[in-house]
PDB file of N, CA and C in Angstrom:
ATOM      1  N   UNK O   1    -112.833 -22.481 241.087  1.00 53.00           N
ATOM      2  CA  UNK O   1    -111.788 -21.687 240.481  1.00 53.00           C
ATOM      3  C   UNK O   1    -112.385 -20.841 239.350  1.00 53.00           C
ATOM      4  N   UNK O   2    -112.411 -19.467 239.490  1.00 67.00           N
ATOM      5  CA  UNK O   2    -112.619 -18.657 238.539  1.00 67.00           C
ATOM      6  C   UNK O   2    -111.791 -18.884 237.222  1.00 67.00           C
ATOM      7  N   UNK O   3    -112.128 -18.818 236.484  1.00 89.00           N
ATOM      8  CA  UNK O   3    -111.376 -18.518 234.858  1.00 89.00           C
ATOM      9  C   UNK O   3    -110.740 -17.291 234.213  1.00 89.00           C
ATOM     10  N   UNK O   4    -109.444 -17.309 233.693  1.00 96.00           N
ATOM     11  CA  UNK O   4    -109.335 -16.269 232.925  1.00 96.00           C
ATOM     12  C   UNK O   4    -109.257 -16.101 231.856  1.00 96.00           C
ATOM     13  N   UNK O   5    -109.916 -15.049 230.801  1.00 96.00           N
ATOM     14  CA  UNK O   5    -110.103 -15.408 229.864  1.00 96.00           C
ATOM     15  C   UNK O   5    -108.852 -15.097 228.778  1.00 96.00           C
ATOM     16  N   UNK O   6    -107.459 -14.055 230.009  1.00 97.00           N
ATOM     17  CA  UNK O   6    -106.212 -14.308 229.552  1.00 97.00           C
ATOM     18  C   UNK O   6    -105.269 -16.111 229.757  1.00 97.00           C
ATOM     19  N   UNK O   7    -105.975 -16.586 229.926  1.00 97.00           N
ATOM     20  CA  UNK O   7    -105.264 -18.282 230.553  1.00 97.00           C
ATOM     21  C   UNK O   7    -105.465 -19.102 228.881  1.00 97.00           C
ATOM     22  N   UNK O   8    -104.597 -18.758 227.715  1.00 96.00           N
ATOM     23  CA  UNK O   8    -104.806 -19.492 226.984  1.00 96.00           C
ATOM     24  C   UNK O   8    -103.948 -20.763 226.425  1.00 96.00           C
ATOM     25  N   UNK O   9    -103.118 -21.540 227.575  1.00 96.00           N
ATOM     26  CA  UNK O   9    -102.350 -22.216 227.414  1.00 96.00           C
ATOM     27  C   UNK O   9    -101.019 -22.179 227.544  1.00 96.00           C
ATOM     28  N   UNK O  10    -100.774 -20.809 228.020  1.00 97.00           N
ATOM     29  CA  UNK O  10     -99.084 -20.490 228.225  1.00 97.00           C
ATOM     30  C   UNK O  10     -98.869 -21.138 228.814  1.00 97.00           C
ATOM     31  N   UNK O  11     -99.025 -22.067 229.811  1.00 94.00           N
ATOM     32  CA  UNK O  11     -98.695 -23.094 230.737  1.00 94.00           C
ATOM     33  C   UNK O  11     -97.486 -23.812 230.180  1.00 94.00           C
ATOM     34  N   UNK O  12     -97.833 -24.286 228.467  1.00 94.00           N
ATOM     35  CA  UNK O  12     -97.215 -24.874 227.887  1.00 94.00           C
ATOM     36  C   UNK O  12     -95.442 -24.568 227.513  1.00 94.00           C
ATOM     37  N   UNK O  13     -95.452 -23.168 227.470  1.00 96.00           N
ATOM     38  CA  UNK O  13     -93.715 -22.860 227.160  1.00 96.00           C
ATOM     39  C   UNK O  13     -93.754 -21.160 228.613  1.00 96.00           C
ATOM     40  N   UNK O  14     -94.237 -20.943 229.438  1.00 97.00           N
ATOM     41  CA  UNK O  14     -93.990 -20.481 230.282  1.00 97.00           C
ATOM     42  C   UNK O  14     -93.583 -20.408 231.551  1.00 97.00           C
ATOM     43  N   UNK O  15     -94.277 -21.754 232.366  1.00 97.00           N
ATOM     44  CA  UNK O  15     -93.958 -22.206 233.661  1.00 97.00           C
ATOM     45  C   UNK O  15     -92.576 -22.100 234.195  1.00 97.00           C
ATOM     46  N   UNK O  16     -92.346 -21.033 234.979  1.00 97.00           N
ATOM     47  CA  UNK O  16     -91.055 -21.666 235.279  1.00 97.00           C
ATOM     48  C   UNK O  16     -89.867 -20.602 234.751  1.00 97.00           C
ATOM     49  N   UNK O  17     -89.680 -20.052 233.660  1.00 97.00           N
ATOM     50  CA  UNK O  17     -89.372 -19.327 232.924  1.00 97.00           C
ATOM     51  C   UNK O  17     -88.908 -18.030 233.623  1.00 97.00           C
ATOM     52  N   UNK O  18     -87.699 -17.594 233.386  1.00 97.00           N
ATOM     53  CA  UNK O  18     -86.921 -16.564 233.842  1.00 97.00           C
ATOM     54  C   UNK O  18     -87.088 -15.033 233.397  1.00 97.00           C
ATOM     55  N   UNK O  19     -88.113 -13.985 233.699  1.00 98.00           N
ATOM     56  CA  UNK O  19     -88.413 -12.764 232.985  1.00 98.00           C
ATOM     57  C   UNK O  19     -87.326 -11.902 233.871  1.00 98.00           C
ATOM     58  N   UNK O  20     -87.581 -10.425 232.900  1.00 98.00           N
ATOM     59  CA  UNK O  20     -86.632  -9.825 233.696  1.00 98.00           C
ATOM     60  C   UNK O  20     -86.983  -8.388 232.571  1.00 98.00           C
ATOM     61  N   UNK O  21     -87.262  -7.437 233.100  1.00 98.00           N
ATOM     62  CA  UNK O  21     -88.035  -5.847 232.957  1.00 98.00           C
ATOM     63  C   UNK O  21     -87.206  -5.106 232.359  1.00 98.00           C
ATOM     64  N   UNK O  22     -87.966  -5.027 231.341  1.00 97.00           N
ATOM     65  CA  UNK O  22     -87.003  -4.035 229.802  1.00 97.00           C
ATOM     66  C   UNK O  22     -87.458  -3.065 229.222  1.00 97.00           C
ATOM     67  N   UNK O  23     -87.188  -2.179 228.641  1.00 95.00           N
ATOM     68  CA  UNK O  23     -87.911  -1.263 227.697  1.00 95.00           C
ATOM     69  C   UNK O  23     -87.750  -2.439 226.363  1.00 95.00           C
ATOM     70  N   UNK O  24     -88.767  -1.764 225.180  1.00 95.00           N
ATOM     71  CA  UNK O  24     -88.942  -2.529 224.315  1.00 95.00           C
ATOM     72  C   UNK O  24     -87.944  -2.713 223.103  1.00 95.00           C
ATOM     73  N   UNK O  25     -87.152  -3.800 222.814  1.00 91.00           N
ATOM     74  CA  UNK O  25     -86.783  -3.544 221.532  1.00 91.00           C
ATOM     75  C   UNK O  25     -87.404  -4.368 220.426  1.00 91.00           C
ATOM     76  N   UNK O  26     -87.027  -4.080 219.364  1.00 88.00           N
ATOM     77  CA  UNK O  26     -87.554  -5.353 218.459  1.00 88.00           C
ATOM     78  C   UNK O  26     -86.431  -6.209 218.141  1.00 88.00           C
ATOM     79  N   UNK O  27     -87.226  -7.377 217.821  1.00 84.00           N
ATOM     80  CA  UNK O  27     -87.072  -9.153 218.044  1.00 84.00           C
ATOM     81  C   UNK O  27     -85.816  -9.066 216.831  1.00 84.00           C
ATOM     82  N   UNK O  28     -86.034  -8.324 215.583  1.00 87.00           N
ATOM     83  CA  UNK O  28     -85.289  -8.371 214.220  1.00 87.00           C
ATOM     84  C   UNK O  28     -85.525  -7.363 213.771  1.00 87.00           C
ATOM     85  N   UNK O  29     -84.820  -6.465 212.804  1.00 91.00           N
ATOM     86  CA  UNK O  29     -85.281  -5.784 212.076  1.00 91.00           C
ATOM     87  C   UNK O  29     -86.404  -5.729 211.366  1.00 91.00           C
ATOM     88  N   UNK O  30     -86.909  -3.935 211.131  1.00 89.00           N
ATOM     89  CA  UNK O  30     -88.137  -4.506 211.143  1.00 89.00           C
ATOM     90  C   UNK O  30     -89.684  -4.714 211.732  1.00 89.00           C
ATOM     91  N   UNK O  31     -89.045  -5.347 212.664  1.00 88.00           N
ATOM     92  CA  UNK O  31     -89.907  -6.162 214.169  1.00 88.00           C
ATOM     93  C   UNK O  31     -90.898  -4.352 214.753  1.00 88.00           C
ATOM     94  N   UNK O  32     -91.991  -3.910 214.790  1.00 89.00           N
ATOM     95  CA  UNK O  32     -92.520  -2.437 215.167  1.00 89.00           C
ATOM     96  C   UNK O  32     -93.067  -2.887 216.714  1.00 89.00           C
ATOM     97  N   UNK O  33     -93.167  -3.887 216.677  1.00 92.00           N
ATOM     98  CA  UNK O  33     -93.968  -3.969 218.636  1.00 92.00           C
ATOM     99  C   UNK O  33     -93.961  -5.576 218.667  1.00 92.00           C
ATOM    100  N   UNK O  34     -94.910  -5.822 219.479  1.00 95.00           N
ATOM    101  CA  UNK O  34     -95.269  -7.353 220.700  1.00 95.00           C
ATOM    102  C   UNK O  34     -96.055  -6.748 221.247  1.00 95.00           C
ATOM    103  N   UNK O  35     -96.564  -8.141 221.476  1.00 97.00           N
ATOM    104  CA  UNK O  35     -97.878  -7.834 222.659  1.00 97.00           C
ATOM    105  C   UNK O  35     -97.855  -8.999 223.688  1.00 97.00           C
ATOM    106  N   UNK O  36     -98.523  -8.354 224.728  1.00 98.00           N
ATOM    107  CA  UNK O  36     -98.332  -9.298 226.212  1.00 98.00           C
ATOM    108  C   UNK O  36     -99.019 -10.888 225.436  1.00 98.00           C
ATOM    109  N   UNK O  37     -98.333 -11.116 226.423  1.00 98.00           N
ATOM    110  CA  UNK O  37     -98.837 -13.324 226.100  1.00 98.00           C
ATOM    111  C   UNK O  37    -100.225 -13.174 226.598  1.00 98.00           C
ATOM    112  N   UNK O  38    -100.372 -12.492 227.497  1.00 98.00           N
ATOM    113  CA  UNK O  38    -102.067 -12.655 228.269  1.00 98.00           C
ATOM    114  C   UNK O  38    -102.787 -12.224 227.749  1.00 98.00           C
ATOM    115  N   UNK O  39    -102.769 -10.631 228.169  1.00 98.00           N
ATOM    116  CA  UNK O  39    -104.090 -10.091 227.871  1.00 98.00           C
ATOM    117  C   UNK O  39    -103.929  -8.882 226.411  1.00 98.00           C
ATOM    118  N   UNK O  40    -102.827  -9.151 225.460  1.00 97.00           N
ATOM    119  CA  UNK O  40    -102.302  -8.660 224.206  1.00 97.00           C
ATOM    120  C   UNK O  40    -102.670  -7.345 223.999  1.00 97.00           C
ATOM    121  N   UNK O  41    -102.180  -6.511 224.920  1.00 96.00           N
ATOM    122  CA  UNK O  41    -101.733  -5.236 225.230  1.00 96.00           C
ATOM    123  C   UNK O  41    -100.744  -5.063 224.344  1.00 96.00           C
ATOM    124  N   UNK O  42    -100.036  -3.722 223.655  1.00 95.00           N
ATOM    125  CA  UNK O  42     -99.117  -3.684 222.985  1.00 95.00           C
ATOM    126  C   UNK O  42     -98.301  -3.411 223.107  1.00 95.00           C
ATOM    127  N   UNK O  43     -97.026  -3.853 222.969  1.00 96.00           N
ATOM    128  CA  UNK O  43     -95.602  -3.529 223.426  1.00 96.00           C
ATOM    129  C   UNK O  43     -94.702  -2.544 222.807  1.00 96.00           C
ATOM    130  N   UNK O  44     -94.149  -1.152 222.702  1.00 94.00           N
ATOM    131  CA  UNK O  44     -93.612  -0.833 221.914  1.00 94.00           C
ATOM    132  C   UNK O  44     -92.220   0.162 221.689  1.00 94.00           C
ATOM    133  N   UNK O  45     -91.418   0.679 221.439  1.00 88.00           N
ATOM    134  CA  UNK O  45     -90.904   1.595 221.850  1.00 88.00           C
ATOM    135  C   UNK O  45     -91.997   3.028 221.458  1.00 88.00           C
ATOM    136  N   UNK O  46     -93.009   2.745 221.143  1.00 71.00           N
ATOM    137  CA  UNK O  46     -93.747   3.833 220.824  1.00 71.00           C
ATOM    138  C   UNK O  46     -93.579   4.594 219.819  1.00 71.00           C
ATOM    139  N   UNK O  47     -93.005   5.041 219.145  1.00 64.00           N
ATOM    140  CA  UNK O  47     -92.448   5.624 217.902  1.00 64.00           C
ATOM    141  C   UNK O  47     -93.874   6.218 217.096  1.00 64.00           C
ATOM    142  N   UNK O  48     -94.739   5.265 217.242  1.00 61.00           N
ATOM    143  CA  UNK O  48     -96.010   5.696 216.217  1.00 61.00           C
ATOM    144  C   UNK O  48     -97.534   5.536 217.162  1.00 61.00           C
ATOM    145  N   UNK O  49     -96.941   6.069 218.615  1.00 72.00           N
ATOM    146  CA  UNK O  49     -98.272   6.751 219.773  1.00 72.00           C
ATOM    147  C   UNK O  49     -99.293   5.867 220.002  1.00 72.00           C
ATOM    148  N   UNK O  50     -99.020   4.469 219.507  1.00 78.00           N
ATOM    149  CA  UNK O  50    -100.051   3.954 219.455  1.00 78.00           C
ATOM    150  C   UNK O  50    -100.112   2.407 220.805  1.00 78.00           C
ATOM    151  N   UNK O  51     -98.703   2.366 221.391  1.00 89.00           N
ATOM    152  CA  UNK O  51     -98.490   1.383 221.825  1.00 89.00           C
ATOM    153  C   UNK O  51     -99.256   1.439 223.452  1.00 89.00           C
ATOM    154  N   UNK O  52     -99.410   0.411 223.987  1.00 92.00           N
ATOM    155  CA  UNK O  52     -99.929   0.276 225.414  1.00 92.00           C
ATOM    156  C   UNK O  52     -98.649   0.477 226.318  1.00 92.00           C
ATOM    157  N   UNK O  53     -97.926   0.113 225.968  1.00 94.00           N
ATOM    158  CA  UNK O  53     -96.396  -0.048 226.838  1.00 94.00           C
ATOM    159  C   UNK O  53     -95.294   0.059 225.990  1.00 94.00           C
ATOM    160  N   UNK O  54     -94.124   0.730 226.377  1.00 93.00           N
ATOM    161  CA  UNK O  54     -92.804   0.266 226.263  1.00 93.00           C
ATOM    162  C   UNK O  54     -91.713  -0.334 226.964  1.00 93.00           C
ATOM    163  N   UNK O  55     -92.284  -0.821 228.203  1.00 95.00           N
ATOM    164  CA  UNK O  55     -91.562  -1.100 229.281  1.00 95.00           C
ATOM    165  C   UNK O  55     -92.466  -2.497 229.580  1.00 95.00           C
ATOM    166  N   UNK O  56     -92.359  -3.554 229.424  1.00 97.00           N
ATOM    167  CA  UNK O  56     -92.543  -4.862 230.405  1.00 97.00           C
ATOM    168  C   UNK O  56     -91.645  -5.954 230.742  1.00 97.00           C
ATOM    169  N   UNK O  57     -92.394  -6.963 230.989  1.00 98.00           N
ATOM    170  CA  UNK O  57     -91.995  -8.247 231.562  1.00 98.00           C
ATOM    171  C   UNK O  57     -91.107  -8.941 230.295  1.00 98.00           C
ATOM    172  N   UNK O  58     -90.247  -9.407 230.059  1.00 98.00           N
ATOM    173  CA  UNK O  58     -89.581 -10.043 228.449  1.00 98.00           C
ATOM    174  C   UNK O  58     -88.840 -11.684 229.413  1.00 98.00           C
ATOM    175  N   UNK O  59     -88.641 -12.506 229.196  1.00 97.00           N
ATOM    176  CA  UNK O  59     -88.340 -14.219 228.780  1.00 97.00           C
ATOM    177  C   UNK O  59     -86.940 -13.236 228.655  1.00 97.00           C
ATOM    178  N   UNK O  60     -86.294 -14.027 230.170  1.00 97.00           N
ATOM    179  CA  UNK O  60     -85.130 -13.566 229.790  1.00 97.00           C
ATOM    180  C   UNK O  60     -83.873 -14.468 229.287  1.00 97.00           C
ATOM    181  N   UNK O  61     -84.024 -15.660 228.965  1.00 94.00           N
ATOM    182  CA  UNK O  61     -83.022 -16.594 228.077  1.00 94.00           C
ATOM    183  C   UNK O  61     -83.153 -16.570 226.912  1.00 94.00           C
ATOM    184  N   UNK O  62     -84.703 -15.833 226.309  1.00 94.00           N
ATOM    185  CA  UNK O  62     -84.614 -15.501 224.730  1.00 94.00           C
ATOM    186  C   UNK O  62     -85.082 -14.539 224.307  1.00 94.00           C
ATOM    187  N   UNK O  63     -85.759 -13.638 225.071  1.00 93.00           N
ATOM    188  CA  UNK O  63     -85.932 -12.122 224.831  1.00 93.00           C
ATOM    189  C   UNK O  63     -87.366 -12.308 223.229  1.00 93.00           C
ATOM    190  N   UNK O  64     -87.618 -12.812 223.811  1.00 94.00           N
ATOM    191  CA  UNK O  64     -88.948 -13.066 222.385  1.00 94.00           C
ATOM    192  C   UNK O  64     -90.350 -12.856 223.168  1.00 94.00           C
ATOM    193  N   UNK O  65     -90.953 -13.352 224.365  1.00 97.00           N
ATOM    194  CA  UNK O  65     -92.087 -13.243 225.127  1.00 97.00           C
ATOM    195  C   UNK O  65     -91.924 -12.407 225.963  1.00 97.00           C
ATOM    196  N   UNK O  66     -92.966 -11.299 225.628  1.00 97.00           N
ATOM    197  CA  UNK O  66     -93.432 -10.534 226.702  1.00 97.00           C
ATOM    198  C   UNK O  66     -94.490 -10.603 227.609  1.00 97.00           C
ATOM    199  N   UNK O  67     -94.646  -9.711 228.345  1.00 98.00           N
ATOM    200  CA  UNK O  67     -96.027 -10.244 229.834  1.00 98.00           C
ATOM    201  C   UNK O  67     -95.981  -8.878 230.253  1.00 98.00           C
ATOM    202  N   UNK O  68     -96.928  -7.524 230.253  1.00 98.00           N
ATOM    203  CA  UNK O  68     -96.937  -6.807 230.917  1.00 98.00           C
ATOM    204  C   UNK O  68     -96.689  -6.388 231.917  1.00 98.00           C
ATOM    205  N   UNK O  69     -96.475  -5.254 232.817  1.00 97.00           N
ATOM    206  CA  UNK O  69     -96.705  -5.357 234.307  1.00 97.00           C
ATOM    207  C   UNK O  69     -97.751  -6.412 235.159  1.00 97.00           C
ATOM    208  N   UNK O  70     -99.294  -6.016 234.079  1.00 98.00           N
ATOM    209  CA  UNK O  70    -100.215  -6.177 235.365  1.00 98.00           C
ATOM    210  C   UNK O  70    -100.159  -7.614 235.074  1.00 98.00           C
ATOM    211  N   UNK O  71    -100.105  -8.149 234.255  1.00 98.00           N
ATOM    212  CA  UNK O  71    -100.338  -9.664 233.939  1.00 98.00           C
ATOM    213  C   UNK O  71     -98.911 -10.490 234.704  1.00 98.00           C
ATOM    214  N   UNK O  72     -98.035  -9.920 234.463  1.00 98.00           N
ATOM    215  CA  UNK O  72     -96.837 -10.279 235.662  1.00 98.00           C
ATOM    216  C   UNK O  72     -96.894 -10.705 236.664  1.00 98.00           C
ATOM    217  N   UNK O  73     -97.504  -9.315 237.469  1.00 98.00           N
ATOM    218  CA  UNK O  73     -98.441  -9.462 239.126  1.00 98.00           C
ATOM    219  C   UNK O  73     -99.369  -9.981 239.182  1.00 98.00           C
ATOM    220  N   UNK O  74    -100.507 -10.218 238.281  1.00 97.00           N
ATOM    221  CA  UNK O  74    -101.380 -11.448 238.439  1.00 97.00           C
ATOM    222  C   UNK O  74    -101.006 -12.554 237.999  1.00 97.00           C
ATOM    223  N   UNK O  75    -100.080 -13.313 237.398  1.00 98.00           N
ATOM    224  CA  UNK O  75     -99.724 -14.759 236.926  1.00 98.00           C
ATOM    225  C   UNK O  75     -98.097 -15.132 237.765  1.00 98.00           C
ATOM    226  N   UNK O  76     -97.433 -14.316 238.135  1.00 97.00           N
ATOM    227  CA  UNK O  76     -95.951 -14.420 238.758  1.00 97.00           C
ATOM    228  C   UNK O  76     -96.456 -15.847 239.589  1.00 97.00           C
ATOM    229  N   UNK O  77     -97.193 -15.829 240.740  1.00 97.00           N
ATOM    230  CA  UNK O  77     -96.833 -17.091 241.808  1.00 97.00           C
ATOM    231  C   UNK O  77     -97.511 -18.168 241.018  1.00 97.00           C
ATOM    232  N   UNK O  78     -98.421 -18.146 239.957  1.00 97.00           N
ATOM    233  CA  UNK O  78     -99.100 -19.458 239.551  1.00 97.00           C
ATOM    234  C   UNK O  78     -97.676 -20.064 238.371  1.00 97.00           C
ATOM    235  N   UNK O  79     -96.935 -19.044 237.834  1.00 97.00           N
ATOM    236  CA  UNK O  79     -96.274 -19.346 236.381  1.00 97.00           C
ATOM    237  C   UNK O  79     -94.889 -19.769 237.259  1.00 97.00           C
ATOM    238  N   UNK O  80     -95.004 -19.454 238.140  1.00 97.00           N
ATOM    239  CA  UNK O  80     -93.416 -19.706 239.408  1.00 97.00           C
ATOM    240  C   UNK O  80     -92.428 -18.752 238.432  1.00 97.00           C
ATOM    241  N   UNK O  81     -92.663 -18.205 238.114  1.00 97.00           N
ATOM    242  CA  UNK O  81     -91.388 -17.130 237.392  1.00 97.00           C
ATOM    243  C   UNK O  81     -90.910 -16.401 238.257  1.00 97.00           C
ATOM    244  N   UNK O  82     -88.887 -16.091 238.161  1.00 93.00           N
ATOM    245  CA  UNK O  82     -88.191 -15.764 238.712  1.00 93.00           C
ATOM    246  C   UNK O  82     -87.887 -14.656 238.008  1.00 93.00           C
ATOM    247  N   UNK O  83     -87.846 -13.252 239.051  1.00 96.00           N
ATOM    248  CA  UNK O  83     -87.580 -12.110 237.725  1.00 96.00           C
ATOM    249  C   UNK O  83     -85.977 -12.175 238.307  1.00 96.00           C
ATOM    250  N   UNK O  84     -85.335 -11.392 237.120  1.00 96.00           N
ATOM    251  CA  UNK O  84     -83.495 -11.535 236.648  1.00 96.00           C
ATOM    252  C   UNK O  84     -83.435 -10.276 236.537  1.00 96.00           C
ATOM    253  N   UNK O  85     -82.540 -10.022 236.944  1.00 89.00           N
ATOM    254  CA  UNK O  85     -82.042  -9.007 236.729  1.00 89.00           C
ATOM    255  C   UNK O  85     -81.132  -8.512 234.904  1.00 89.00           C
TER     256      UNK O  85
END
């Protein structure tokens, strides 16, 4: 089994877990971006040109964890995540 060097334990509060594809808001006021759980790409509504994304993967029972596209499509069948509408 190859390694990734995005695999840093999300196992622990991800498995299983219900995402579902958003543009970005912030968490609280305040809040300027997120970054993917994996490979910490930046999440943002963009406002200050600097973000990797404004559109990913978000934890959809608490809207706090994000996961990019590509990290989505590479971790979806190992993390068993169900995307929601």
């Amino acid at each position: 089994m190859v390694e990734d060097w995005r695999l840093t334990g999300q196992e622990s509060s991800l498995v299983g877990r219900p995402l579902r594809l958003a543009r970005w808001v912030p968490y609280r006021p305040g809040w300027d971006h997120d970054h993917c759980d994996f490979c910490w790409a930046e999440i943002s509504d963009d406002e200050a040109g600097h973000a990797d994304f404004s559109e990913a993967w978000v934890t959809a029972d608490d809207n706090r964890t994000w996961v990019c596209r590509a990290c989505f499509d590479d971790f979806r069948g190992q993390f068993g995540w169900v995307a929601v509408e």
